[in-house]
Tab-separated table of C-alpha atoms in Angstrom:
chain	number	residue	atom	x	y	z
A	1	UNK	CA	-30.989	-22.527	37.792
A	2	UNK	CA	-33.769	-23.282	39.762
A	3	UNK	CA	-34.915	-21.335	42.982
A	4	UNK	CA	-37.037	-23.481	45.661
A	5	UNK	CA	-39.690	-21.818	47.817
A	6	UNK	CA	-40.780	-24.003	51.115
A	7	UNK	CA	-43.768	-23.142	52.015
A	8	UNK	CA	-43.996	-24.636	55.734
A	9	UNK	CA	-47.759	-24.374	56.488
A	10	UNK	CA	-48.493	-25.978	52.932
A	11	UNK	CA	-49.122	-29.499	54.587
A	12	UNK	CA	-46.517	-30.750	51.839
A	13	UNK	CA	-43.508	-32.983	52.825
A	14	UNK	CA	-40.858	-30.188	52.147
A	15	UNK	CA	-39.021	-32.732	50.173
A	16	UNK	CA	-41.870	-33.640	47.929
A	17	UNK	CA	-42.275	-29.264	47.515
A	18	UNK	CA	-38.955	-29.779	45.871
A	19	UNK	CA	-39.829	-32.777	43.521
A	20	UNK	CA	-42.343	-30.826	42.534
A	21	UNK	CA	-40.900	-27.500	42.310
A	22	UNK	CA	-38.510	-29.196	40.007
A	23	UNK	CA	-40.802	-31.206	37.524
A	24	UNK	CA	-42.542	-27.405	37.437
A	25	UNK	CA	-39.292	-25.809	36.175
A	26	UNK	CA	-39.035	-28.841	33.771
A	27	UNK	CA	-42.424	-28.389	32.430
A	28	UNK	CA	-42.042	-25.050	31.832
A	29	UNK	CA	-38.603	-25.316	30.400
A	30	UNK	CA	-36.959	-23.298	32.879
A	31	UNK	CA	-34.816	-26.483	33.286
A	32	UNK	CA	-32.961	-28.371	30.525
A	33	UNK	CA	-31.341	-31.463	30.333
A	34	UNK	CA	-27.848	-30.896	31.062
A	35	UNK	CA	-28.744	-28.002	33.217
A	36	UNK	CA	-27.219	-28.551	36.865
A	37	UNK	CA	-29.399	-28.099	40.510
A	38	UNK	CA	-28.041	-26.413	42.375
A	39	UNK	CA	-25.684	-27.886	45.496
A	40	UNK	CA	-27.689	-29.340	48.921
A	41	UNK	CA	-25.817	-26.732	50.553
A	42	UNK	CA	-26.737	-23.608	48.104
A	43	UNK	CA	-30.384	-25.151	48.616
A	44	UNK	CA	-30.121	-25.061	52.554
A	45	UNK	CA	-28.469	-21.803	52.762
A	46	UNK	CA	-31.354	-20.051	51.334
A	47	UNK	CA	-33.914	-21.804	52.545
A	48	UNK	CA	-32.871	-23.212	56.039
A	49	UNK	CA	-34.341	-26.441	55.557
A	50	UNK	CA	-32.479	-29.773	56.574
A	51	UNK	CA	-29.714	-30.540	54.150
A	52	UNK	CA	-31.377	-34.541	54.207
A	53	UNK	CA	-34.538	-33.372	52.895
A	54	UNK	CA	-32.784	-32.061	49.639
A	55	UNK	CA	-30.636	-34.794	49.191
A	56	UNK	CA	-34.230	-37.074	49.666
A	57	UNK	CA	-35.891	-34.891	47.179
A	58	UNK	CA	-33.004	-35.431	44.487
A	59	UNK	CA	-32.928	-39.205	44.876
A	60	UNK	CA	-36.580	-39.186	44.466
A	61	UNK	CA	-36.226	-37.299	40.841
A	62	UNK	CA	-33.302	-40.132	40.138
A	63	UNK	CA	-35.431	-42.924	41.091
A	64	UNK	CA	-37.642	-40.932	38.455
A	65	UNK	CA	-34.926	-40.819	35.577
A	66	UNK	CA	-35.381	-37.452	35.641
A	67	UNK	CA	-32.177	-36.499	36.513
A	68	UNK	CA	-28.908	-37.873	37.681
A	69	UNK	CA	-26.211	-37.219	40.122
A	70	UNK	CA	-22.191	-37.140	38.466
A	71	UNK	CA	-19.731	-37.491	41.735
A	72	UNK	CA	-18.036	-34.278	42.909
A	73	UNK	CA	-19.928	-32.323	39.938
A	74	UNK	CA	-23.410	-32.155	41.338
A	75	UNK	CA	-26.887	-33.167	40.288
A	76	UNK	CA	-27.417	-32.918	36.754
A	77	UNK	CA	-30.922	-32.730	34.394
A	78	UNK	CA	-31.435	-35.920	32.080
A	79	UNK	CA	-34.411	-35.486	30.524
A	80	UNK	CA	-37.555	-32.865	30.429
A	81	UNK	CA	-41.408	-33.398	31.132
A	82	UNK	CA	-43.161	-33.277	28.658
A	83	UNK	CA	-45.994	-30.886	28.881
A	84	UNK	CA	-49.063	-31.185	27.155
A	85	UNK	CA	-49.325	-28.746	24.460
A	86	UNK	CA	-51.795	-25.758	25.064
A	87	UNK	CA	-54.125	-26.334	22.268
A	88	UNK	CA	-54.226	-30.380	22.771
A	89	UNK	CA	-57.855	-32.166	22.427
A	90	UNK	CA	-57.414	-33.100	25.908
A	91	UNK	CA	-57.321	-29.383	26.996
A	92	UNK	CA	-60.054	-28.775	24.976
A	93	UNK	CA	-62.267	-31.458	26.425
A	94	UNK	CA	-61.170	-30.466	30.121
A	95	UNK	CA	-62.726	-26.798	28.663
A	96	UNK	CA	-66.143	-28.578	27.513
A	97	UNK	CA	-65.975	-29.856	30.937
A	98	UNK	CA	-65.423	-27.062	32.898
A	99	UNK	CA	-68.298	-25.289	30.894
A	100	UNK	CA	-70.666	-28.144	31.641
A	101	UNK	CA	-69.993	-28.469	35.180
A	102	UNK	CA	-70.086	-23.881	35.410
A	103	UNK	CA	-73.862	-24.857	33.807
A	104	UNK	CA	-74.807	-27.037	36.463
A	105	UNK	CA	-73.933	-24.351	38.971
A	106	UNK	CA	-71.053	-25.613	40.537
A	107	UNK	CA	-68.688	-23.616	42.095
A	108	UNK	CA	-65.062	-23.025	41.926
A	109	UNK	CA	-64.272	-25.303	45.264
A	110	UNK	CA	-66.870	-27.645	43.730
A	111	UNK	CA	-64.862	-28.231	40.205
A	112	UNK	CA	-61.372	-28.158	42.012
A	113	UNK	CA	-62.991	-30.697	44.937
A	114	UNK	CA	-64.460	-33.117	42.306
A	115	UNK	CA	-61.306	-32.691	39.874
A	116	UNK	CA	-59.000	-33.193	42.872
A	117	UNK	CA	-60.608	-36.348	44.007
A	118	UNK	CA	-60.724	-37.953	40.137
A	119	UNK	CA	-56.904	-37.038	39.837
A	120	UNK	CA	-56.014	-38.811	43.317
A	121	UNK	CA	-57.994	-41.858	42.387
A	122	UNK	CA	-56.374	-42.331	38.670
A	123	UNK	CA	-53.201	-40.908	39.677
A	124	UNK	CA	-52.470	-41.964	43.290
A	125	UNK	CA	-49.304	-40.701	44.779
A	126	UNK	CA	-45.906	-42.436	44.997
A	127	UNK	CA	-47.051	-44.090	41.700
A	128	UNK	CA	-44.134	-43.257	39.038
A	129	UNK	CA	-45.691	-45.861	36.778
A	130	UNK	CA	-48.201	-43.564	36.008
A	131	UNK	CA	-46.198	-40.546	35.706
A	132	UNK	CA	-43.542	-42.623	33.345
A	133	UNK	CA	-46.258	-44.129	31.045
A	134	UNK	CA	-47.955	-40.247	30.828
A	135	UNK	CA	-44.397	-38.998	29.674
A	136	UNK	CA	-43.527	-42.068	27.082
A	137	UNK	CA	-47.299	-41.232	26.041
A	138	UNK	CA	-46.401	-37.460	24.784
A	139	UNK	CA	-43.915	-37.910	23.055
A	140	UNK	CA	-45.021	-40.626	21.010
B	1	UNK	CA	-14.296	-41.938	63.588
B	2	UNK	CA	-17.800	-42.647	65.053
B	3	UNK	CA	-21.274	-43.104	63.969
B	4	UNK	CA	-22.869	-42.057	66.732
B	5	UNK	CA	-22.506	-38.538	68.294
B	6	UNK	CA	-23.998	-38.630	71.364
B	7	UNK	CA	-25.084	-41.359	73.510
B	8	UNK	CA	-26.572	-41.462	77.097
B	9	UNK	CA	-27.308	-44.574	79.174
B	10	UNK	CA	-28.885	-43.672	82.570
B	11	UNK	CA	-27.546	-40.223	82.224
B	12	UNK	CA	-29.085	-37.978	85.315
B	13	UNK	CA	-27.616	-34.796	87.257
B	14	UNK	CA	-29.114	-33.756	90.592
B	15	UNK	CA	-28.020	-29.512	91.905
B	16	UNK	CA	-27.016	-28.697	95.540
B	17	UNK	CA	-27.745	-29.599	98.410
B	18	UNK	CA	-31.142	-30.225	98.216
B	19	UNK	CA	-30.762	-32.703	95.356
B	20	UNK	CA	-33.182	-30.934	92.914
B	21	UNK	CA	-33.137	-33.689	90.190
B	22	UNK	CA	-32.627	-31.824	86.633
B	23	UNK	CA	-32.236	-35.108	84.637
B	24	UNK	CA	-33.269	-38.243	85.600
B	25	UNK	CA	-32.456	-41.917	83.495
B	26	UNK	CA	-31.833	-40.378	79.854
B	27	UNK	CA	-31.233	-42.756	77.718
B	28	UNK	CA	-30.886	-41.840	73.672
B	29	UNK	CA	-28.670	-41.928	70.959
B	30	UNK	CA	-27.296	-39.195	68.295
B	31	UNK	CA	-26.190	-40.936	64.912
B	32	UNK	CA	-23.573	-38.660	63.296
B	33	UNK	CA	-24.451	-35.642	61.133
B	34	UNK	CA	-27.925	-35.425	62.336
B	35	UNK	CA	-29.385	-32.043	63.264
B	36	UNK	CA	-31.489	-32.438	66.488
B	37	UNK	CA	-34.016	-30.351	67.447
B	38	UNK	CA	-33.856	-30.430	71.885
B	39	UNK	CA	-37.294	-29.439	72.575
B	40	UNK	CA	-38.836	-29.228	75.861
B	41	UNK	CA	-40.407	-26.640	78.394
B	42	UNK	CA	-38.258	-24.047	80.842
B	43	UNK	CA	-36.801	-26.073	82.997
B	44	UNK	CA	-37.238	-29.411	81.574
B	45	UNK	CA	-33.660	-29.889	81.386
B	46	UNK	CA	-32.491	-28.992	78.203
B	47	UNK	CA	-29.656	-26.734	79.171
B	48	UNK	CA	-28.103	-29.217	81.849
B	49	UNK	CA	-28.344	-32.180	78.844
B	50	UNK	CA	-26.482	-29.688	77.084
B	51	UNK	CA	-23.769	-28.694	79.308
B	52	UNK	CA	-23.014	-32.586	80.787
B	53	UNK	CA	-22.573	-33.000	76.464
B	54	UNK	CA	-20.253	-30.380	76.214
B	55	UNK	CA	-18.372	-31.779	79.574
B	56	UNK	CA	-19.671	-28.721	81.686
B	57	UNK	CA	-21.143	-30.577	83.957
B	58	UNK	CA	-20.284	-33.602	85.028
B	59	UNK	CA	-23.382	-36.272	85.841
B	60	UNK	CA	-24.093	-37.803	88.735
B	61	UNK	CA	-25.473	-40.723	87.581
B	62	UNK	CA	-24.750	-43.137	84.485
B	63	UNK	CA	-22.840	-42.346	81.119
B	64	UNK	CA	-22.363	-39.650	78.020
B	65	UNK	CA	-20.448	-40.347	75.490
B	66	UNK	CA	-19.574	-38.168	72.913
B	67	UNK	CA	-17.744	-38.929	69.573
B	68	UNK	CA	-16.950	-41.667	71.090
B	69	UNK	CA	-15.672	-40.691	73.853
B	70	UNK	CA	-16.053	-38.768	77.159
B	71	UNK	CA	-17.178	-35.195	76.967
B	72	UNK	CA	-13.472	-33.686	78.239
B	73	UNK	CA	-12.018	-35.236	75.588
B	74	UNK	CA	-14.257	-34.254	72.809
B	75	UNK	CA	-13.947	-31.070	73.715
B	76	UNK	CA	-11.333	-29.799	71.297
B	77	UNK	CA	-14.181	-31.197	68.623
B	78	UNK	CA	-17.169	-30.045	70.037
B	79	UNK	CA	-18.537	-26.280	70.497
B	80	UNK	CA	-20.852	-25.219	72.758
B	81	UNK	CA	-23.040	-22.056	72.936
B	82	UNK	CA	-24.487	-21.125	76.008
B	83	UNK	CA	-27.660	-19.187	76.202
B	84	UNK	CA	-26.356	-16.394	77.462
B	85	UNK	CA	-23.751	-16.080	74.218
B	86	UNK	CA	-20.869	-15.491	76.898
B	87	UNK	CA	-18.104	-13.163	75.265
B	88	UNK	CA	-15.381	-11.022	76.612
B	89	UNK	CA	-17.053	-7.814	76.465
B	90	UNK	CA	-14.252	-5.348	76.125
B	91	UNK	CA	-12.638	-7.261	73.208
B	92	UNK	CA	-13.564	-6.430	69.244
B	93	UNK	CA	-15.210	-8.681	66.905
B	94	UNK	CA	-11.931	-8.885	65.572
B	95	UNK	CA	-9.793	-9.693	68.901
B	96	UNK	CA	-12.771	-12.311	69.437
B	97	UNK	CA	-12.059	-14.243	66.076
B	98	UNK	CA	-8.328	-14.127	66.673
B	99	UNK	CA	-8.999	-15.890	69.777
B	100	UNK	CA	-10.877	-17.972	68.677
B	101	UNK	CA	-7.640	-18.830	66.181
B	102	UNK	CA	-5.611	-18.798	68.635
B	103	UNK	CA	-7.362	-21.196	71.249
B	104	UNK	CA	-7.961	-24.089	68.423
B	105	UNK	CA	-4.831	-24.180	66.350
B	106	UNK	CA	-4.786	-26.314	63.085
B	107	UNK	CA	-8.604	-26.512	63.285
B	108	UNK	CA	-9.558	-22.701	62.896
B	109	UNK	CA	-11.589	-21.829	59.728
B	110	UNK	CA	-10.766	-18.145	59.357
B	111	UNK	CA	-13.177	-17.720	56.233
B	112	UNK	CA	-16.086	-19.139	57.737
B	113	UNK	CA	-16.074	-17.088	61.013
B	114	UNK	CA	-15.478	-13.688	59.163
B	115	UNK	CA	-18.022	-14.560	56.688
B	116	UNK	CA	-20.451	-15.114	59.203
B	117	UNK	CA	-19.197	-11.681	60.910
B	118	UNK	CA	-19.384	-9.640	57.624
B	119	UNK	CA	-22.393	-11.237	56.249
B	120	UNK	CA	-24.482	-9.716	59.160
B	121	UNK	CA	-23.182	-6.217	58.563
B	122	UNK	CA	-21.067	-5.971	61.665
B	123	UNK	CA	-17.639	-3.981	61.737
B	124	UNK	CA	-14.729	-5.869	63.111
B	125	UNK	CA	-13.770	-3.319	64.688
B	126	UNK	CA	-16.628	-2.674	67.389
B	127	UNK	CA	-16.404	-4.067	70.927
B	128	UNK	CA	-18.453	-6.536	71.888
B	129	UNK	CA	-20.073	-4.898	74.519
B	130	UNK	CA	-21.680	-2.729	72.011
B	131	UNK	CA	-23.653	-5.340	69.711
B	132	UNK	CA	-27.125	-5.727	70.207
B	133	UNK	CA	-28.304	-9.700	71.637
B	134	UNK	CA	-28.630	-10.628	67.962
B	135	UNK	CA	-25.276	-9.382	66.790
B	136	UNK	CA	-23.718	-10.898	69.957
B	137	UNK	CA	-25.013	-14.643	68.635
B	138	UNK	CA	-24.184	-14.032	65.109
B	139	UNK	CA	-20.537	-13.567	66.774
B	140	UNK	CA	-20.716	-16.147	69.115
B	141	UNK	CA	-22.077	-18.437	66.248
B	142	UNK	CA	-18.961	-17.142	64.171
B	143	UNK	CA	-17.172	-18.258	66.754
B	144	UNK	CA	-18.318	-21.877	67.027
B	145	UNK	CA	-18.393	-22.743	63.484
B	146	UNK	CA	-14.935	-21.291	62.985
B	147	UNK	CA	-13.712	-24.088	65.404
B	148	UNK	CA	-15.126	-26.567	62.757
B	149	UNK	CA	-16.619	-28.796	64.880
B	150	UNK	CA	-17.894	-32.210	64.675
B	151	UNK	CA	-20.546	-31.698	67.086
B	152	UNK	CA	-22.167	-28.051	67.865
B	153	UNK	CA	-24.235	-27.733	71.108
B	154	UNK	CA	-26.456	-24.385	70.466
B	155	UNK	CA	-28.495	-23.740	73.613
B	156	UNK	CA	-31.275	-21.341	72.301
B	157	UNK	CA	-29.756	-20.347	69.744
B	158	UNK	CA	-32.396	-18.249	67.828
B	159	UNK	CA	-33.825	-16.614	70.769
B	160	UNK	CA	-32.529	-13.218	70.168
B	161	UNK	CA	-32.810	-12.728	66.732
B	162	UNK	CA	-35.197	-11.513	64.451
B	163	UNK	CA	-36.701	-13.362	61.768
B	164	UNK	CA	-34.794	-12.435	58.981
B	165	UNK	CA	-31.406	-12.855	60.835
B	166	UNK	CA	-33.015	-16.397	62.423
B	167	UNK	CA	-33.696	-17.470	59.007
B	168	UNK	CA	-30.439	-16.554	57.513
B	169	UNK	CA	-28.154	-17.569	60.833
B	170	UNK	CA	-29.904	-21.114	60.236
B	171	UNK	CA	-28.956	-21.041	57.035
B	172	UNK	CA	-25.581	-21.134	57.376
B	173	UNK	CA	-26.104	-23.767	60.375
B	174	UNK	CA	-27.630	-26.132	57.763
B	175	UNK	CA	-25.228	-24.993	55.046
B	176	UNK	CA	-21.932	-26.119	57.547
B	177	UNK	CA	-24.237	-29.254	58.062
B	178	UNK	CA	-24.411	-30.293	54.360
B	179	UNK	CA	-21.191	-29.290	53.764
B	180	UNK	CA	-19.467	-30.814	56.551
B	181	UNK	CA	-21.571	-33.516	58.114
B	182	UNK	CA	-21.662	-31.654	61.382
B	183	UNK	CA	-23.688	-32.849	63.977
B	184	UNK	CA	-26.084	-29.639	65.431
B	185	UNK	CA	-28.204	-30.378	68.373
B	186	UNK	CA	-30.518	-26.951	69.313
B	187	UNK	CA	-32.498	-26.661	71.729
B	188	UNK	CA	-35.845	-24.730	71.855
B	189	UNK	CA	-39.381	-23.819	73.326
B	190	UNK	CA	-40.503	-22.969	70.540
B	191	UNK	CA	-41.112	-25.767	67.987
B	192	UNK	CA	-41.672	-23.965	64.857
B	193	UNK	CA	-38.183	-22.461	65.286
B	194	UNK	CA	-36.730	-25.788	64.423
B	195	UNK	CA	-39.367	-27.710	62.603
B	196	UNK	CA	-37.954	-28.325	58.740
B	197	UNK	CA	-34.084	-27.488	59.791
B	198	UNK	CA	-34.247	-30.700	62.352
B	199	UNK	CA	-33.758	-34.403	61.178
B	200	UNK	CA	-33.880	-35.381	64.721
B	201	UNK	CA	-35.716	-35.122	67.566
B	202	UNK	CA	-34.792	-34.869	71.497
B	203	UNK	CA	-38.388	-34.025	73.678
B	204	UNK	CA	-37.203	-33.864	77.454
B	205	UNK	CA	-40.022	-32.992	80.271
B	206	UNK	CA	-39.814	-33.196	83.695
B	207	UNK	CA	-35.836	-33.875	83.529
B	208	UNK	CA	-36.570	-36.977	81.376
B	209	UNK	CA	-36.442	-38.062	77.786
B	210	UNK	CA	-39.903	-38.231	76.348
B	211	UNK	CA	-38.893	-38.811	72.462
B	212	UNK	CA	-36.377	-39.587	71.017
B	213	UNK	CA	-35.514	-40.599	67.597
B	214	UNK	CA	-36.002	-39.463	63.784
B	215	UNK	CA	-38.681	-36.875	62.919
B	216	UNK	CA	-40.167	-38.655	60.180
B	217	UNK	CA	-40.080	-42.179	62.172
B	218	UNK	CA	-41.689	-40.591	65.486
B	219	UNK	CA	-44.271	-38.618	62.945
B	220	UNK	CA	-45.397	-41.844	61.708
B	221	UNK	CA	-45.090	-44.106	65.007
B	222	UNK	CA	-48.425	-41.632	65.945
B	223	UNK	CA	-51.977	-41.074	64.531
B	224	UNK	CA	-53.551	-38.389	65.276
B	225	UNK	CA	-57.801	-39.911	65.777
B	226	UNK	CA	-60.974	-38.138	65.305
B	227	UNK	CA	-64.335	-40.113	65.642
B	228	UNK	CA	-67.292	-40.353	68.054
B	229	UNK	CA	-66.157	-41.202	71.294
B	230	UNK	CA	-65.182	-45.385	72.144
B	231	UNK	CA	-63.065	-47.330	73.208
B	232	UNK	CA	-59.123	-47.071	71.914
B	233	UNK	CA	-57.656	-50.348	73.070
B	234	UNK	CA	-55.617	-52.184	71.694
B	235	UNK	CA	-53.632	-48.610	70.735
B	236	UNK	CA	-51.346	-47.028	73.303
B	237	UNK	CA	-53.361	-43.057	74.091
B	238	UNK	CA	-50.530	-40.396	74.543
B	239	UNK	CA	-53.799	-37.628	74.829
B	240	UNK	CA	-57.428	-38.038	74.564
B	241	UNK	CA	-60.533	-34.912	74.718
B	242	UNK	CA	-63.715	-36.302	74.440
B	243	UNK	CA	-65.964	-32.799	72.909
B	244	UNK	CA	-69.608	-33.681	73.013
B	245	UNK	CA	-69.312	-36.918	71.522
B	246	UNK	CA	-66.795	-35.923	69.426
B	247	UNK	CA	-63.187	-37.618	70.199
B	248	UNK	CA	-59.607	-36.506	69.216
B	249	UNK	CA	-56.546	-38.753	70.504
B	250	UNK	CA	-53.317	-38.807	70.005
B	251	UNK	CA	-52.485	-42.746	69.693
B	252	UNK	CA	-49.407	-44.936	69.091
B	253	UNK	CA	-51.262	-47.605	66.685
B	254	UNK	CA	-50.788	-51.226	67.521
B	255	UNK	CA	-51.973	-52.537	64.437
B	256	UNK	CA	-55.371	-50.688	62.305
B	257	UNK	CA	-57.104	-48.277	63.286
B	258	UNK	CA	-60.639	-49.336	63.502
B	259	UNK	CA	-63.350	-48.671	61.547
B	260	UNK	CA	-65.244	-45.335	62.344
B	261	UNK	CA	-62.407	-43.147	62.912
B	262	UNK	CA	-60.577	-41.152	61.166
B	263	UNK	CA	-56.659	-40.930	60.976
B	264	UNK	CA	-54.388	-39.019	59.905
B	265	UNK	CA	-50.228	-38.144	60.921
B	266	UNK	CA	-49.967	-35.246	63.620
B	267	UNK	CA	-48.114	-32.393	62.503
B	268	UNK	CA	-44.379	-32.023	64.496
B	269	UNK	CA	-46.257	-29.444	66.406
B	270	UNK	CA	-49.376	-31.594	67.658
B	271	UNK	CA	-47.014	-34.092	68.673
B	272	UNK	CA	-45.027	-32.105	71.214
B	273	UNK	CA	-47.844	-30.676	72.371
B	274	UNK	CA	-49.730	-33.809	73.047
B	275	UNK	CA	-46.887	-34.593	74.816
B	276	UNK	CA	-46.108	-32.096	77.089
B	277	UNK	CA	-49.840	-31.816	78.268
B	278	UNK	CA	-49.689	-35.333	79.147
B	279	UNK	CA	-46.316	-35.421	81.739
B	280	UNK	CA	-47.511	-39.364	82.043
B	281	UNK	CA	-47.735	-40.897	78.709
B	282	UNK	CA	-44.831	-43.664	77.905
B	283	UNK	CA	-42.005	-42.547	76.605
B	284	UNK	CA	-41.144	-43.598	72.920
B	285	UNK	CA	-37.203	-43.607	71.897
B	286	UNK	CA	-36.685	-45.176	68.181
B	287	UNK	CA	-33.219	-45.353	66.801
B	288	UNK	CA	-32.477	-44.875	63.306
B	289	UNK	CA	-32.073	-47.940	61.233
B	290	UNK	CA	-31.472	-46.228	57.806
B	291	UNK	CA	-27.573	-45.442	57.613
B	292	UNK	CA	-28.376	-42.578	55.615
B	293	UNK	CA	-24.729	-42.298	53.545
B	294	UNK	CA	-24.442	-37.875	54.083
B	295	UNK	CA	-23.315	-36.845	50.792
């Protein structure tokens, strides 16, 4: 089972905190296929947030195919994200980078400002294309 | 069965003899199952909007309808808690609930009220007039879910509590919400009380409605503009401050906003606000298109 944190003064749609909060749990196996999310109402009693922004949230991971909802049983898990694997060439090359860009005295802000701004422009938001073509890509 | 829990069409309500106007030409609608957040200064209303709803008051000028009907005959599917959390004082928590059984028979939800009760700690036993202002809304709160209503009027309903309580009291608002499709309307001063529990928003000033619609809708209708001062036409200004030559507005765009300026969407927050320091800006009511089937 999953637990969601909202964090109000992130500047994140709350829904969108539990998309992502989700794909986390995924990622990190904490969440299996099969495995069920737990009930709009469960969500909203613990976190006081408006029972339409969890039921927005879990049609946004349908429209995904991540997972689906079974009438009067709940939401359900279909599939998991597949998560790069630590010791990939990609990590390794992200390392090289990070090294290169330590070298030419950038700072931490620097790195996550310049990394941030590459990731938005090859991997704008509301774009599942991108994040269904990244997932058919790992497991192949 | 309705879609639409509360509409008003030139609703207004003038006191005594001296015809203080509290509402003047309200005019909004409520879709079903929404949870509405009634925002709006002391004295801007909010508690007299509430009351004519629950058929407390009765206007004196145009319509409300609620559930379909008129307020009186809602009633026995509405509840209403006032501000001051009115509750016979000598009774015990107990007594109260069995009341409250007692006054709505075939509706009464024992298990939700007690749970409510127990959940906070408090012994059925005690007498009312020995809770604390928090305890007394928890009970009140018991009191009005326990009616299962279609429609809940809470008229500040988190002002007493502390956070912890607040947090968990809303909670179980939003859990009877989801599980029920109740329609909550709250009213507050105090915006972040309400911000992420509310679908819906109600902004009265001045005894009139300034917004009304859905959050996210009246969120977007608004751009919040930074950019060296100029000219905003063809955009309708809510608020302007011109800082050096610095300017920040608060704008309803009418098409792009133009080159030079930044934009961005106000926060929930920086919308009220904007509003309420400018008592003259139009008024902006949107109605929700999306039927939104509550699961």
């Amino acid at each position: 089972m999953v637990d969601y944190r909202i964090d109000r003064r992130s500047g994140v749609a709350t829904y969108l905190q539990i998309v992502q909060q989700t794909k986390q749990a995924l990622r990190l196996g904490l969440l299996e296929p099969g495995d069920k999310l737990p009930t709009a109402r469960e969500v909203v009693q613990a976190t006081a947030i408006n029972p339409n922004t969890v039921l927005k949230a879990y049609r946004e991971l349908e429209r995904e195919g991540l997972v689906e909802a079974r009438r009067g049983l709940g939401t359900f898990v279909r599939k998991s994200l597949g998560t790069a694997p630590a010791d990939s060439p990609l990590r390794a090359e992200l390392h090289a980078w990070a090294d290169r860009a330590h070298a030419a005295g950038l700072e931490r802000d620097d790195v996550a400002a310049l990394f941030t701004a590459v990731l938005d422009q090859r991997f704008p938001h509301d774009h599942v294309q991108h994040d269904e073509q990244h997932n058919k890509g790992d497991k192949a | 069965m309705t879609d639409t829990a509360i509409e008003a069409a030139g609703l207004g309500k003038t006191f005594g003899r001296r015809r203080k106007r509290a509402l003047h030409e309200c005019a909004f609608r409520l879709p079903a199952g929404s949870v509405c957040a009634l925002i709006g200064p002391n004295g801007a209303g909010k508690s007299t909007l509430l009351a004519l709803a629950a058929g407390l008051l009765r206007p004196t000028e145009g319509t409300v309808t609620v559930l379909g009907t008129t307020p009186a005959a809602a009633r026995e599917r509405v509840a209403y808690v006032a501000q001051d959390k009115p509750l016979h004082r000598q009774l015990t928590i107990a007594d109260t609930l069995r009341m409250g059984r007692d006054l709505n028979p075939g509706r009464w939800d024992a298990a939700v009220a007690e749970r409510l009760v127990t959940d906070g700690g408090l012994d059925p036993a005690a007498k009312v007039r020995t809770l604390s202002g928090g305890q007394r809304t928890r009970v009140a709160l018991a009191l009005a879910l326990g009616k299962r209503p279609e429609l809940l009027l809470l008229d500040e309903p988190m002002a007493d509590l502390d956070p912890l309580a607040r947090h968990e009291l809303m909670g179980a608002l939003m859990a009877d919400a989801a599980e029920h499709g109740t329609t909550v309307v709250m009213s507050s001063h105090v915006i972040a009380e309400l911000e992420g529990s509310c679908d819906h928003l109600l902004l009265v000033g001045g005894g009139r409605v300034r917004l009304a619609g859905p959050v996210d809708d009246l969120l977007a209708a608004h751009a919040l503009v930074t950019g060296p001062d100029g000219d905003l036409a063809p955009h309708t200004v809510v608020e302007s401050r011109v800082t050096g030559r610095q300017l920040t507005a608060l704008v309803r765009p009418a098409g792009p906003i133009g080159a030079g300026l930044r934009s961005g969407e106000p926060s929930l927050e920086e919308l009220v606000l904007a509003h309420l320091r400018s008592p003259d800006a139009p008024a902006l009511t949107l109605t929700d298109e999306r039927r939104e089937a509550a699961a």
